[in-house]
JSON list of C-alpha atoms in Angstrom, two decimals:
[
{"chain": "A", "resi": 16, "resn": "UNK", "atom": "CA", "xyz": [-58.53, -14.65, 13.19]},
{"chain": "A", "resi": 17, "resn": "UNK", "atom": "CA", "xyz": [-56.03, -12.54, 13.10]},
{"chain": "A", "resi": 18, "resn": "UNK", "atom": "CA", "xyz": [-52.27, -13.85, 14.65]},
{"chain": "A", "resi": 19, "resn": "UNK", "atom": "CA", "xyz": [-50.40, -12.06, 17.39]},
{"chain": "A", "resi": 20, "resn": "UNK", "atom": "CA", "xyz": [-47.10, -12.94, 18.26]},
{"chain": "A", "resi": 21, "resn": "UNK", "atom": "CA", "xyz": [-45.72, -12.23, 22.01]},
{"chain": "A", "resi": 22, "resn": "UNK", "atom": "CA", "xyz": [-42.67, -12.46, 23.04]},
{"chain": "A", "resi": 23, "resn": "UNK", "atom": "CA", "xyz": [-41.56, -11.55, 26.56]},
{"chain": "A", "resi": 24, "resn": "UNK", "atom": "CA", "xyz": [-39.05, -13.99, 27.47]},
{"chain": "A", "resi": 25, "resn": "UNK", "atom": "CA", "xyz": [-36.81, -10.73, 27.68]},
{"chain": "A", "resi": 26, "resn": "UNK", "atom": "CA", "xyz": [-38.54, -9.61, 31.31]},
{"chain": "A", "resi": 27, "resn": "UNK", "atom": "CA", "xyz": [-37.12, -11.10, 34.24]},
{"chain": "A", "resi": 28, "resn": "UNK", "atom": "CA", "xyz": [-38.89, -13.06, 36.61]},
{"chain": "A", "resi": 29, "resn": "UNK", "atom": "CA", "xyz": [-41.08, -14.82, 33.87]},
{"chain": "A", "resi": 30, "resn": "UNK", "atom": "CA", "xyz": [-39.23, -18.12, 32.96]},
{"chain": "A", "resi": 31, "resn": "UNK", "atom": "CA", "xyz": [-41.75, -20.51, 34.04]},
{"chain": "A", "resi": 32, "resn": "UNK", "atom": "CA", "xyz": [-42.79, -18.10, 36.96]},
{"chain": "A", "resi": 33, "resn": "UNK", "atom": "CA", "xyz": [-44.00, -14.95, 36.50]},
{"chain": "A", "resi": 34, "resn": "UNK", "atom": "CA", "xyz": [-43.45, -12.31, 39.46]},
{"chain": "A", "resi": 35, "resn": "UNK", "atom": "CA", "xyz": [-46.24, -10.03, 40.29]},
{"chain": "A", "resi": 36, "resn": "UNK", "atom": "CA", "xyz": [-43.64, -7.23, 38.52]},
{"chain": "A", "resi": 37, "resn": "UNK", "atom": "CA", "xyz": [-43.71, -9.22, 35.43]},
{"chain": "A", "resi": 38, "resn": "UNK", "atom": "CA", "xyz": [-47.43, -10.09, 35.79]},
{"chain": "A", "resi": 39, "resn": "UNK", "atom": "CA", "xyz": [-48.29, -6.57, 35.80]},
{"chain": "A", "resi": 40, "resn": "UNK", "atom": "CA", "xyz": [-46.28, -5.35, 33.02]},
{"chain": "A", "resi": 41, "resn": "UNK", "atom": "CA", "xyz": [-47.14, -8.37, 30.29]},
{"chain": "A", "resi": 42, "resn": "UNK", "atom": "CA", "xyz": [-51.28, -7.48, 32.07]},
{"chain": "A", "resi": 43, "resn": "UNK", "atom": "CA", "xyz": [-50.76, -3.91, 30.24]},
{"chain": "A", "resi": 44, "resn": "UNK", "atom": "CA", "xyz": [-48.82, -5.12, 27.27]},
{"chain": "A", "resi": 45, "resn": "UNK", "atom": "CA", "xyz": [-52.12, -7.65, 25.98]},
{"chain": "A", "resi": 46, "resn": "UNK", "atom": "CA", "xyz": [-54.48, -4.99, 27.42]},
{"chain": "A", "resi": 47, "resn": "UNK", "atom": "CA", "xyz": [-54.86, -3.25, 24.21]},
{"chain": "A", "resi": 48, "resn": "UNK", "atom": "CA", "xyz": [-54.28, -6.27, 22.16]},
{"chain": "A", "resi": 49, "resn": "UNK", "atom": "CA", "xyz": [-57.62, -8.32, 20.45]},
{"chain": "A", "resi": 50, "resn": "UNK", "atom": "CA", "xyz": [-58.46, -11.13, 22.64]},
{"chain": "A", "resi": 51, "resn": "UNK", "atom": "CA", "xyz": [-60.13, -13.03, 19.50]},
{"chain": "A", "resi": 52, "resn": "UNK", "atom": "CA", "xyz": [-57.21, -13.82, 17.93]},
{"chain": "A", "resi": 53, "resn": "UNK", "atom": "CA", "xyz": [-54.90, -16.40, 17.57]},
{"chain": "A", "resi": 54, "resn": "UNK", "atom": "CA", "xyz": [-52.10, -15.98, 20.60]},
{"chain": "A", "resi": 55, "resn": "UNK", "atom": "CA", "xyz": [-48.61, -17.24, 20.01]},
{"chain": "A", "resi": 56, "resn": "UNK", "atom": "CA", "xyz": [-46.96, -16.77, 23.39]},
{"chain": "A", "resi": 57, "resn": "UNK", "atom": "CA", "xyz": [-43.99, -19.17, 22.59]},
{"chain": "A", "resi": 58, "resn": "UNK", "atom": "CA", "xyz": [-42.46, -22.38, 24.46]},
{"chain": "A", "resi": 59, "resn": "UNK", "atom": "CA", "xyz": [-44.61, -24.08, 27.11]},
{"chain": "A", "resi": 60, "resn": "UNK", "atom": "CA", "xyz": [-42.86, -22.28, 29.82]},
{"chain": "A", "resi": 61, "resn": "UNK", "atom": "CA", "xyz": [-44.67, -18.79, 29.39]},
{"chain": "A", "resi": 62, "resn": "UNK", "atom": "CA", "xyz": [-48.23, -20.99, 29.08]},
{"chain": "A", "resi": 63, "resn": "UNK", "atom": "CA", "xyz": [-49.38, -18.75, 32.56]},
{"chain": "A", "resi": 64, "resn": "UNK", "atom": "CA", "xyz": [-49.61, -15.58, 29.60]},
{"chain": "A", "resi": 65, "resn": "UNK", "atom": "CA", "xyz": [-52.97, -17.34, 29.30]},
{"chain": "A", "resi": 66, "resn": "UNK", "atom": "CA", "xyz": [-54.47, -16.54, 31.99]},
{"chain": "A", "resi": 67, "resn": "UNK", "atom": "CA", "xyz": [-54.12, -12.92, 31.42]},
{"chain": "A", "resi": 68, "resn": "UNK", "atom": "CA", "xyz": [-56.36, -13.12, 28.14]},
{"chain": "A", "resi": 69, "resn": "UNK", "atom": "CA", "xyz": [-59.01, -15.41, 30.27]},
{"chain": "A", "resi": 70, "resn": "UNK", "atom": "CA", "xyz": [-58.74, -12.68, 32.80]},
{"chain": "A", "resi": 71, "resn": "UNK", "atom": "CA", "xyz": [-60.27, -10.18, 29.91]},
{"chain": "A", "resi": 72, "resn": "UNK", "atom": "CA", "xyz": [-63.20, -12.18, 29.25]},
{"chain": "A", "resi": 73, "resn": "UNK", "atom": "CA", "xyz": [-66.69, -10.70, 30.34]},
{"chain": "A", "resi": 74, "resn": "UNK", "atom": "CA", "xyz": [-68.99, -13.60, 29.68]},
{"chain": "A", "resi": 75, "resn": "UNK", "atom": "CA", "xyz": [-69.05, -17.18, 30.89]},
{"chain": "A", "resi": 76, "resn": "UNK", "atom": "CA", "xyz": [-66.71, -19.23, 28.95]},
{"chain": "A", "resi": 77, "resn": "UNK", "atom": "CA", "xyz": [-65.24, -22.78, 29.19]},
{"chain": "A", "resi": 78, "resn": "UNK", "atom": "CA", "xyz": [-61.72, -22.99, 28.85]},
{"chain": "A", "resi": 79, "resn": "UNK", "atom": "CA", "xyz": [-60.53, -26.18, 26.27]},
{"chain": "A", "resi": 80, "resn": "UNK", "atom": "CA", "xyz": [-56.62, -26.89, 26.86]},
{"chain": "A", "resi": 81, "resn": "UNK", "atom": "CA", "xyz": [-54.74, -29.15, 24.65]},
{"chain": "A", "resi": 82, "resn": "UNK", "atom": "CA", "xyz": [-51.77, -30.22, 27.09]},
{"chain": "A", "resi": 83, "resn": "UNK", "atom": "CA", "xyz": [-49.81, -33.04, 28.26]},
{"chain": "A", "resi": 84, "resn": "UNK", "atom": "CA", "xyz": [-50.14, -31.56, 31.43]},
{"chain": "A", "resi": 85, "resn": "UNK", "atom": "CA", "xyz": [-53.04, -30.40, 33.26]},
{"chain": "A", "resi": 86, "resn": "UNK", "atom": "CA", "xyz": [-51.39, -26.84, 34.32]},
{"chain": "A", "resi": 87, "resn": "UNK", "atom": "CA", "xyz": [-53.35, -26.62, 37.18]},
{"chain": "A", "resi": 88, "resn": "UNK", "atom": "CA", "xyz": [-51.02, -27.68, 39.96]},
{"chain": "A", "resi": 89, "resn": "UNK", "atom": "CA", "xyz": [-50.15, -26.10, 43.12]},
{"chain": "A", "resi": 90, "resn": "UNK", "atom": "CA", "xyz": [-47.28, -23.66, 42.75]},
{"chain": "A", "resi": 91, "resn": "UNK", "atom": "CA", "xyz": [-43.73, -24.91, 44.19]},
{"chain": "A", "resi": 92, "resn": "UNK", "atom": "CA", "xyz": [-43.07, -21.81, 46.11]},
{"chain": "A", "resi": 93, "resn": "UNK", "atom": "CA", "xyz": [-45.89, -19.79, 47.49]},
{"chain": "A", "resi": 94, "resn": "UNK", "atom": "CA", "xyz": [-49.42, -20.29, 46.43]},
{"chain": "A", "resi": 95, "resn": "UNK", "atom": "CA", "xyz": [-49.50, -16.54, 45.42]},
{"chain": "A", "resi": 96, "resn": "UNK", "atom": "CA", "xyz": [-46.57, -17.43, 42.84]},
{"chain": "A", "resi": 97, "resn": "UNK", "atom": "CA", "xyz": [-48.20, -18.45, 39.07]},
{"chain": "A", "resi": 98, "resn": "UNK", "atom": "CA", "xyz": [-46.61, -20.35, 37.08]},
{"chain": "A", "resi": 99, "resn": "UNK", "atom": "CA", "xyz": [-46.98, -22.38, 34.11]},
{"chain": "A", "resi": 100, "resn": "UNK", "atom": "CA", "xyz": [-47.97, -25.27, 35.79]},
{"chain": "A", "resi": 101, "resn": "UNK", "atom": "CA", "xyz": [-50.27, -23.37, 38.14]},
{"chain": "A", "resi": 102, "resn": "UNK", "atom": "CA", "xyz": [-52.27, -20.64, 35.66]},
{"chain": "A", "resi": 103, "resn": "UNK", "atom": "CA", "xyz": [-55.15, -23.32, 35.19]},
{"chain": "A", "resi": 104, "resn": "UNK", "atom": "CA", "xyz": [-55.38, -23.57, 39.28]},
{"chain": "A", "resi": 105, "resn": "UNK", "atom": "CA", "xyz": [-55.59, -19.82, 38.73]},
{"chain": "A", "resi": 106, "resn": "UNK", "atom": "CA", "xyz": [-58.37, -19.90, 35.58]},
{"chain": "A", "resi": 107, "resn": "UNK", "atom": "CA", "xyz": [-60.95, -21.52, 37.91]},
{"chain": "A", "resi": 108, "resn": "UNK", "atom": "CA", "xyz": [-60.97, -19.02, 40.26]},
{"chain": "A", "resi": 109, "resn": "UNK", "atom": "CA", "xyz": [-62.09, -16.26, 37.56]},
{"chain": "A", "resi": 110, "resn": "UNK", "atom": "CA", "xyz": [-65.94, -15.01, 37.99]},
{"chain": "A", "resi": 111, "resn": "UNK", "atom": "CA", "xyz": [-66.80, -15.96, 34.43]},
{"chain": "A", "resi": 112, "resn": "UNK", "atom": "CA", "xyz": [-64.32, -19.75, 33.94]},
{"chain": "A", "resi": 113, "resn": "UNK", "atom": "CA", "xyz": [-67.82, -21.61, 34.15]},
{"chain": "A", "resi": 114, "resn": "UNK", "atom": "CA", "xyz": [-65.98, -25.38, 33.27]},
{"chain": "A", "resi": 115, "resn": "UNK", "atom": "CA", "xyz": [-62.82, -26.19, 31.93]},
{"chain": "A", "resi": 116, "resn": "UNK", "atom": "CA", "xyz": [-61.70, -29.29, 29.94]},
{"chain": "A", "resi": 117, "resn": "UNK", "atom": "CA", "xyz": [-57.85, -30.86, 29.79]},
{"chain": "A", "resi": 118, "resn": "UNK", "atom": "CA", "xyz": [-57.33, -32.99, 26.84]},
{"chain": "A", "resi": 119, "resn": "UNK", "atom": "CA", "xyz": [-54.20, -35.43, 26.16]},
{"chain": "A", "resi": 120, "resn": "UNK", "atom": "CA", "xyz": [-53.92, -38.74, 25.04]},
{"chain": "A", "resi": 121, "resn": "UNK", "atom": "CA", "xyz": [-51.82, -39.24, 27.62]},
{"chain": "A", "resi": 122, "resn": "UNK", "atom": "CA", "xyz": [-52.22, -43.04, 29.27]},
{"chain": "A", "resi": 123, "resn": "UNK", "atom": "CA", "xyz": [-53.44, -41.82, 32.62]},
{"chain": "A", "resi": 124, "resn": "UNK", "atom": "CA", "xyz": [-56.67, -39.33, 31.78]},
{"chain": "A", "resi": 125, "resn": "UNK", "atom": "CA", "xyz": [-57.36, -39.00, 27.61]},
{"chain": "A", "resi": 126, "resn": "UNK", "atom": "CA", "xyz": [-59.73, -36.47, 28.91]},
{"chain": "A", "resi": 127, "resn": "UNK", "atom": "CA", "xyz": [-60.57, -34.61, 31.47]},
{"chain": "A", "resi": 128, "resn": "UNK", "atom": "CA", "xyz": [-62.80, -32.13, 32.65]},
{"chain": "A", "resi": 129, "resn": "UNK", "atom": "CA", "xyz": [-63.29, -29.99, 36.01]},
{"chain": "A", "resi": 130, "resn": "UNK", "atom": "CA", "xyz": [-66.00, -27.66, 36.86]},
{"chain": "A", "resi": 131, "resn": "UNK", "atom": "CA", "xyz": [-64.68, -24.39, 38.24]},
{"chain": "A", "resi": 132, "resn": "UNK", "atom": "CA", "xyz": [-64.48, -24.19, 41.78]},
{"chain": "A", "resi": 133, "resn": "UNK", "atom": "CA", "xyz": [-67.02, -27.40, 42.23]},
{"chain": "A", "resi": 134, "resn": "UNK", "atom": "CA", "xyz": [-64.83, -30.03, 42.49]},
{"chain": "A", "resi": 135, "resn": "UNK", "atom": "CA", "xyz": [-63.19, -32.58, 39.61]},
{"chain": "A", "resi": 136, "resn": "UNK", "atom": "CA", "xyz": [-64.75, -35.15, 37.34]},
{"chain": "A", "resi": 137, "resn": "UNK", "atom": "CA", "xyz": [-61.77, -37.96, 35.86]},
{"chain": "A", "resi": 138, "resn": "UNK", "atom": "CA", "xyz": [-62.19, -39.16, 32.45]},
{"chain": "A", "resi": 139, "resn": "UNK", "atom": "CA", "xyz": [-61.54, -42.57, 31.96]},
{"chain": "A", "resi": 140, "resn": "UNK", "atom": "CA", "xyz": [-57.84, -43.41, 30.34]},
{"chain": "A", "resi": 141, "resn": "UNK", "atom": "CA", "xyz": [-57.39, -45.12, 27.07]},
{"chain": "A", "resi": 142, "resn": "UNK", "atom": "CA", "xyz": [-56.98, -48.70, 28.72]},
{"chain": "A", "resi": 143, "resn": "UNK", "atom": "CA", "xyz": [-60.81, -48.71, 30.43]},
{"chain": "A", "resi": 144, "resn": "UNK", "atom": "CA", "xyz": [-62.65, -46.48, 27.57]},
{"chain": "A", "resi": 145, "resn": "UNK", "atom": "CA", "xyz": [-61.44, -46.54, 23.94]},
{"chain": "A", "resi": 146, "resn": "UNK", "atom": "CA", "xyz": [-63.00, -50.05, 23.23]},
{"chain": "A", "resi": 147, "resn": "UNK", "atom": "CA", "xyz": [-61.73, -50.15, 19.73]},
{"chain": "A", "resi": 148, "resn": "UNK", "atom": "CA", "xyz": [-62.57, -46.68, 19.42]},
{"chain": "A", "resi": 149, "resn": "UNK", "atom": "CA", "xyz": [-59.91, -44.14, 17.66]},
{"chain": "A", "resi": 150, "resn": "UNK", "atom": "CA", "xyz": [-58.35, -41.32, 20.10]},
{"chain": "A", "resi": 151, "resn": "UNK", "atom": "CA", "xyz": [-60.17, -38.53, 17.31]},
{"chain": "A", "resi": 152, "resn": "UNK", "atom": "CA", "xyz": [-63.63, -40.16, 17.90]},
{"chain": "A", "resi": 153, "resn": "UNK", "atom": "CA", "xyz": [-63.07, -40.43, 22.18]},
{"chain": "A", "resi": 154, "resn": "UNK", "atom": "CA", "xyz": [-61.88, -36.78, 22.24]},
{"chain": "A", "resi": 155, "resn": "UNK", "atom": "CA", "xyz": [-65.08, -36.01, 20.10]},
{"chain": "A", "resi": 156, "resn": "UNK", "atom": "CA", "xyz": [-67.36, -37.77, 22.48]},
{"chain": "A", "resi": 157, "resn": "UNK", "atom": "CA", "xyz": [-65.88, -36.25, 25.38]},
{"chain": "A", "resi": 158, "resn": "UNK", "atom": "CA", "xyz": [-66.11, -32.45, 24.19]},
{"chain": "A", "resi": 159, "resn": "UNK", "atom": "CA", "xyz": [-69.60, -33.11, 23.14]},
{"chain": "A", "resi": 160, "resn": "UNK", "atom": "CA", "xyz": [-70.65, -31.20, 26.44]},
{"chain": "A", "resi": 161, "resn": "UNK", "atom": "CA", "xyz": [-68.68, -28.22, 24.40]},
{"chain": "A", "resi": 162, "resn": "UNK", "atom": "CA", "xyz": [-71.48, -28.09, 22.19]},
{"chain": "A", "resi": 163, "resn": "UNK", "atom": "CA", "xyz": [-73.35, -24.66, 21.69]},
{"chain": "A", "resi": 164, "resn": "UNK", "atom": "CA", "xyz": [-70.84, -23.30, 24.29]},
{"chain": "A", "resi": 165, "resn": "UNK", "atom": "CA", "xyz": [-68.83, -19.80, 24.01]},
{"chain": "A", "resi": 166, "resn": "UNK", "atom": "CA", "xyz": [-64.81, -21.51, 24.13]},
{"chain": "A", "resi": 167, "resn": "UNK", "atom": "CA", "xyz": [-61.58, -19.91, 24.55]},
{"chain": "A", "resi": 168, "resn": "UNK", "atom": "CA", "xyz": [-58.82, -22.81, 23.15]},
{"chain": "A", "resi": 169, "resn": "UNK", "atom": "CA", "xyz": [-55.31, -23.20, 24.78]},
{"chain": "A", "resi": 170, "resn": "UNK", "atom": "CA", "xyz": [-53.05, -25.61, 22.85]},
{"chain": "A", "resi": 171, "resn": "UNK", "atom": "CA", "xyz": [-49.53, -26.39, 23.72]},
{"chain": "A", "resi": 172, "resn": "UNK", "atom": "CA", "xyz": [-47.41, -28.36, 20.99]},
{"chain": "A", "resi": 173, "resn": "UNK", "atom": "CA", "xyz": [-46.31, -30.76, 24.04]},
{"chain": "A", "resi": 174, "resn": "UNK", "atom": "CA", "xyz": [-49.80, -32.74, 23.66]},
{"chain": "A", "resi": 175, "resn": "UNK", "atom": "CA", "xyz": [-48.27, -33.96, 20.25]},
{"chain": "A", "resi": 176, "resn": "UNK", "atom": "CA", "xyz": [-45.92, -37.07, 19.40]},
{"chain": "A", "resi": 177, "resn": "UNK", "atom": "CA", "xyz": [-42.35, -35.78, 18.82]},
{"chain": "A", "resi": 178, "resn": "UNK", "atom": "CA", "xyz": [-43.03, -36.75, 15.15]},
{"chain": "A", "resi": 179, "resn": "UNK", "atom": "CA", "xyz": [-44.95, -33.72, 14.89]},
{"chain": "A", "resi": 180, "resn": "UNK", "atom": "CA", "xyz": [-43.62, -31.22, 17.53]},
{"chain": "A", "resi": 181, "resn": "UNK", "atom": "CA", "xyz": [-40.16, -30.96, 19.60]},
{"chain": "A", "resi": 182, "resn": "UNK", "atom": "CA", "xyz": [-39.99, -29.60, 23.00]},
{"chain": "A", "resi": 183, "resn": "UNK", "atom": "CA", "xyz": [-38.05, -29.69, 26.06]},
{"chain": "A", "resi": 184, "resn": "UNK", "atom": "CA", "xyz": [-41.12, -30.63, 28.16]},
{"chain": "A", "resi": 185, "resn": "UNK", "atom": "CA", "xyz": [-42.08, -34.78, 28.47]},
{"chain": "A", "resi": 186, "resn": "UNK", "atom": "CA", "xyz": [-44.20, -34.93, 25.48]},
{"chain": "A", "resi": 187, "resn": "UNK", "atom": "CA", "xyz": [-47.54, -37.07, 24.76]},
{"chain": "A", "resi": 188, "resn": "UNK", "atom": "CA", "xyz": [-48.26, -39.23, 22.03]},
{"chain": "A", "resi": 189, "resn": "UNK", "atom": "CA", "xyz": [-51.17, -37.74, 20.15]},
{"chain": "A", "resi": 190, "resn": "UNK", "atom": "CA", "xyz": [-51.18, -37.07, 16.02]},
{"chain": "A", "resi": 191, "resn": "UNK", "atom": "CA", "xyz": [-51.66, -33.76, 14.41]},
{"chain": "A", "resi": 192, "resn": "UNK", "atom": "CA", "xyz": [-54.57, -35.48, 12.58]},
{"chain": "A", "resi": 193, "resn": "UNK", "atom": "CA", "xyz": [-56.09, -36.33, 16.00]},
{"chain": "A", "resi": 194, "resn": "UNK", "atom": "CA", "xyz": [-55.57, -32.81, 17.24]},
{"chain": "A", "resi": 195, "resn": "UNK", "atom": "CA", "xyz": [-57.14, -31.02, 13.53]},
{"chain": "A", "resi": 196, "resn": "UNK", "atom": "CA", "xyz": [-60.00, -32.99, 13.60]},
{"chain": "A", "resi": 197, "resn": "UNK", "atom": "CA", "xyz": [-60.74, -32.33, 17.39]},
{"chain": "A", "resi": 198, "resn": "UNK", "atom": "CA", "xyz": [-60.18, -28.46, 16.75]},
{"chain": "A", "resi": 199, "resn": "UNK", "atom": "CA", "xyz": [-61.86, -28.63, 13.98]},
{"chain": "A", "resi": 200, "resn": "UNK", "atom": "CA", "xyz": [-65.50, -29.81, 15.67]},
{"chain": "A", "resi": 201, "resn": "UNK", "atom": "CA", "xyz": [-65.20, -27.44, 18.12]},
{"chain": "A", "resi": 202, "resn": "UNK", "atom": "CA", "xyz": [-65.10, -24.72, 15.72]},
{"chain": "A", "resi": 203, "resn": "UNK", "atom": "CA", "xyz": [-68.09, -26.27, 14.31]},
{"chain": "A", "resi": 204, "resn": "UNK", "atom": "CA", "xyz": [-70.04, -26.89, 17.72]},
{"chain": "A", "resi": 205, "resn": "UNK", "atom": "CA", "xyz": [-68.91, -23.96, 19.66]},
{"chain": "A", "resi": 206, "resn": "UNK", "atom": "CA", "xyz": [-68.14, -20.10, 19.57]},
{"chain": "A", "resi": 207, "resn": "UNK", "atom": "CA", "xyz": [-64.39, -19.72, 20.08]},
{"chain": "A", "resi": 208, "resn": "UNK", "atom": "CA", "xyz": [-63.78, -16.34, 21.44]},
{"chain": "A", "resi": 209, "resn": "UNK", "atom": "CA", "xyz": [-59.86, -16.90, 21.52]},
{"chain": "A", "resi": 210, "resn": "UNK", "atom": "CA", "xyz": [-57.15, -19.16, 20.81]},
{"chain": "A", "resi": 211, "resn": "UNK", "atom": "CA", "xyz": [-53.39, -19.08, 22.29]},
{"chain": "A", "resi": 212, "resn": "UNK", "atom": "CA", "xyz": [-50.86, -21.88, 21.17]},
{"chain": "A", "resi": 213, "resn": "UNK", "atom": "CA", "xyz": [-47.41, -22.09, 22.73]},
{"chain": "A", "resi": 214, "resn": "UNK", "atom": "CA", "xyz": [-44.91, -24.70, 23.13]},
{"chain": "A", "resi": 215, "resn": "UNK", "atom": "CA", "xyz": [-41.95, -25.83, 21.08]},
{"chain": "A", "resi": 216, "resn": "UNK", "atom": "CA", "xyz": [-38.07, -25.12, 21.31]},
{"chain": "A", "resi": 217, "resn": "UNK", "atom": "CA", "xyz": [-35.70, -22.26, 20.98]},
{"chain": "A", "resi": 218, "resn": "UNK", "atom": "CA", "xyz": [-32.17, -22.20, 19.43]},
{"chain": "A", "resi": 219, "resn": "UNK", "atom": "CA", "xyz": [-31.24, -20.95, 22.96]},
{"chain": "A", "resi": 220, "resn": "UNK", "atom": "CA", "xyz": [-32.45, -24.43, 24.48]},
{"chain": "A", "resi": 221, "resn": "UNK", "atom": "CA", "xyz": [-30.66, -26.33, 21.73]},
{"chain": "A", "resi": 222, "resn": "UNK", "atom": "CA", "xyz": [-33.17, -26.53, 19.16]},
{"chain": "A", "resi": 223, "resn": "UNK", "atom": "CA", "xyz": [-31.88, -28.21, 15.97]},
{"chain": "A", "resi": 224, "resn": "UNK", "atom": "CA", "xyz": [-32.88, -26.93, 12.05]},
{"chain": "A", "resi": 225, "resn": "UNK", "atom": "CA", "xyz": [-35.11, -30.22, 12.16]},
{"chain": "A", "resi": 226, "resn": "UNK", "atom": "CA", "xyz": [-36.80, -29.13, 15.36]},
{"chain": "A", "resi": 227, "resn": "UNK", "atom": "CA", "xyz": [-37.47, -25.70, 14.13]},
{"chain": "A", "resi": 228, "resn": "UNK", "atom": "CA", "xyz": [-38.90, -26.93, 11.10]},
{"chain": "A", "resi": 229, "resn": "UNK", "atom": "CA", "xyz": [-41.06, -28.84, 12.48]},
{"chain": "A", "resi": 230, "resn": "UNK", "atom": "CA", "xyz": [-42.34, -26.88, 15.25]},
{"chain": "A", "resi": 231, "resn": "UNK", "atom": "CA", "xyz": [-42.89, -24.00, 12.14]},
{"chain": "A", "resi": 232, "resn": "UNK", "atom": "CA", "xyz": [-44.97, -26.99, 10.11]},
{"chain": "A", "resi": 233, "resn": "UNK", "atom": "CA", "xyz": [-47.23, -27.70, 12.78]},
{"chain": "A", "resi": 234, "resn": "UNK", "atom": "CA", "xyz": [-47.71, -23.98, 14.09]},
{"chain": "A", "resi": 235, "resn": "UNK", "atom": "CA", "xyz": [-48.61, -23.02, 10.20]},
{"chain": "A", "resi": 236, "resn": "UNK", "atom": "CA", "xyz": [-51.25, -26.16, 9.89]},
{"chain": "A", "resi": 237, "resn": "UNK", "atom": "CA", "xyz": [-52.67, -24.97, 13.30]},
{"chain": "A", "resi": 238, "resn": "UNK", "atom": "CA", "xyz": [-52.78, -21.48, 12.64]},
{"chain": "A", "resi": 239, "resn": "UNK", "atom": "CA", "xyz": [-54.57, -22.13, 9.15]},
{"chain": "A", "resi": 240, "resn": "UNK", "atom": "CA", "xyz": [-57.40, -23.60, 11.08]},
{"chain": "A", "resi": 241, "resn": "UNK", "atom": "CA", "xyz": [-58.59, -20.42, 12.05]},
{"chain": "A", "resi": 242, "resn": "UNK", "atom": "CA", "xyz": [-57.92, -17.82, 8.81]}
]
């Protein structure tokens, strides 16, 4: 897949929220831009720029998010406002978001998975389900339902352990390994139609020379998944 970098931290109104201004300018921008590629749309909070690729697709699709969050909260302000918390909220109201799944090994929910529009369906956390069992071979299990399945993949470096990403959101605790190897089966089991990755740190937010390096390590092994 070809990689597209995005940057439109430059607009105003789009710092975590987008304003419909915004929203309709970065809509043209990706217009005439491939939506099977590989998306980076920078830190985690311009993660709504997702939406506007799901927003392009013309076929049902499940949506597969790597996140410590779940992005699909109601906005703060309005519930016309999108944000980066919110876009996911947003995703399941599309005609062709058939299911989407939220991955993390965070303590609450290692997995979780929603059908659009028809309600929620909790994963079990680590502490009731993993039974021995490694967080690569739950996360495995639990896209299983993936299987044969047309995908678009959302992955924000904020999922990771701070030993292999830095970011200025709370951060979860799984292992690049963890997250290759679960990326790496759905390639195998599904058709993925797109892929966006975001997250990280900027000098601007105080990211050190370590930070940067290691945010660039992690983006390059993620990126070479897909060439």
């Amino acid at each position: 897949m070809k990689v597209i970098r995005s940057d439109f931290s430059a607009l105003e109104g789009t710092n975590c929220y987008c304003s419909e201004e915004s929203a309709a300018h970065i809509r043209q921008a990706v217009s005439s831009l491939p939506l099977n590629a590989v998306h980076m749309i920078g830190t985690g909070d311009y993660h709504y720029i997702s939406l506007f690729w799901l927003e392009r697709i013309q076929e049902p699709f499940t949506l597969v998010l790597f996140d410590n969050h779940p992005d699909d909260q109601p906005s703060a302000f309005s519930p016309d406002t999108l944000s980066c918390g919110s876009w996911v909220a947003e995703a399941r109201k599309l005609k062709y978001c058939s299911e989407d799944y939220w991955i993390s090994a965070h303590p609450e929910s290692l997995v979780r998975k929603s059908v659009a529009a028809r309600g929620l369906v909790n994963g079990r956390g680590p502490s009731e389900s993993l039974g021995g069992m490694s967080v690569a071979k739950i996360i495995r299990a639990r896209l299983s339902g993936c299987k044969g399945k047309t995908v678009y993949l959302s992955i924000d470096l904020d999922v990771l352990s701070k030993e292999f990403a830095r970011t200025d959101w709370d951060q979860g605790t799984m292992s690049l390994d963890d997250l290759t190897e679960a990326v790496l089966e759905l390639k195998k089991s599904t058709r993925i139609i797109g892929v966006d990755i975001c997250g990280g740190l900027t000098i601007q937010k105080g990211a050190s020379p370590e930070d940067l390096a290691i945010n660039s390590g992690t983006e390059k092994a993620l990126i070479s998944l897909f060439e």
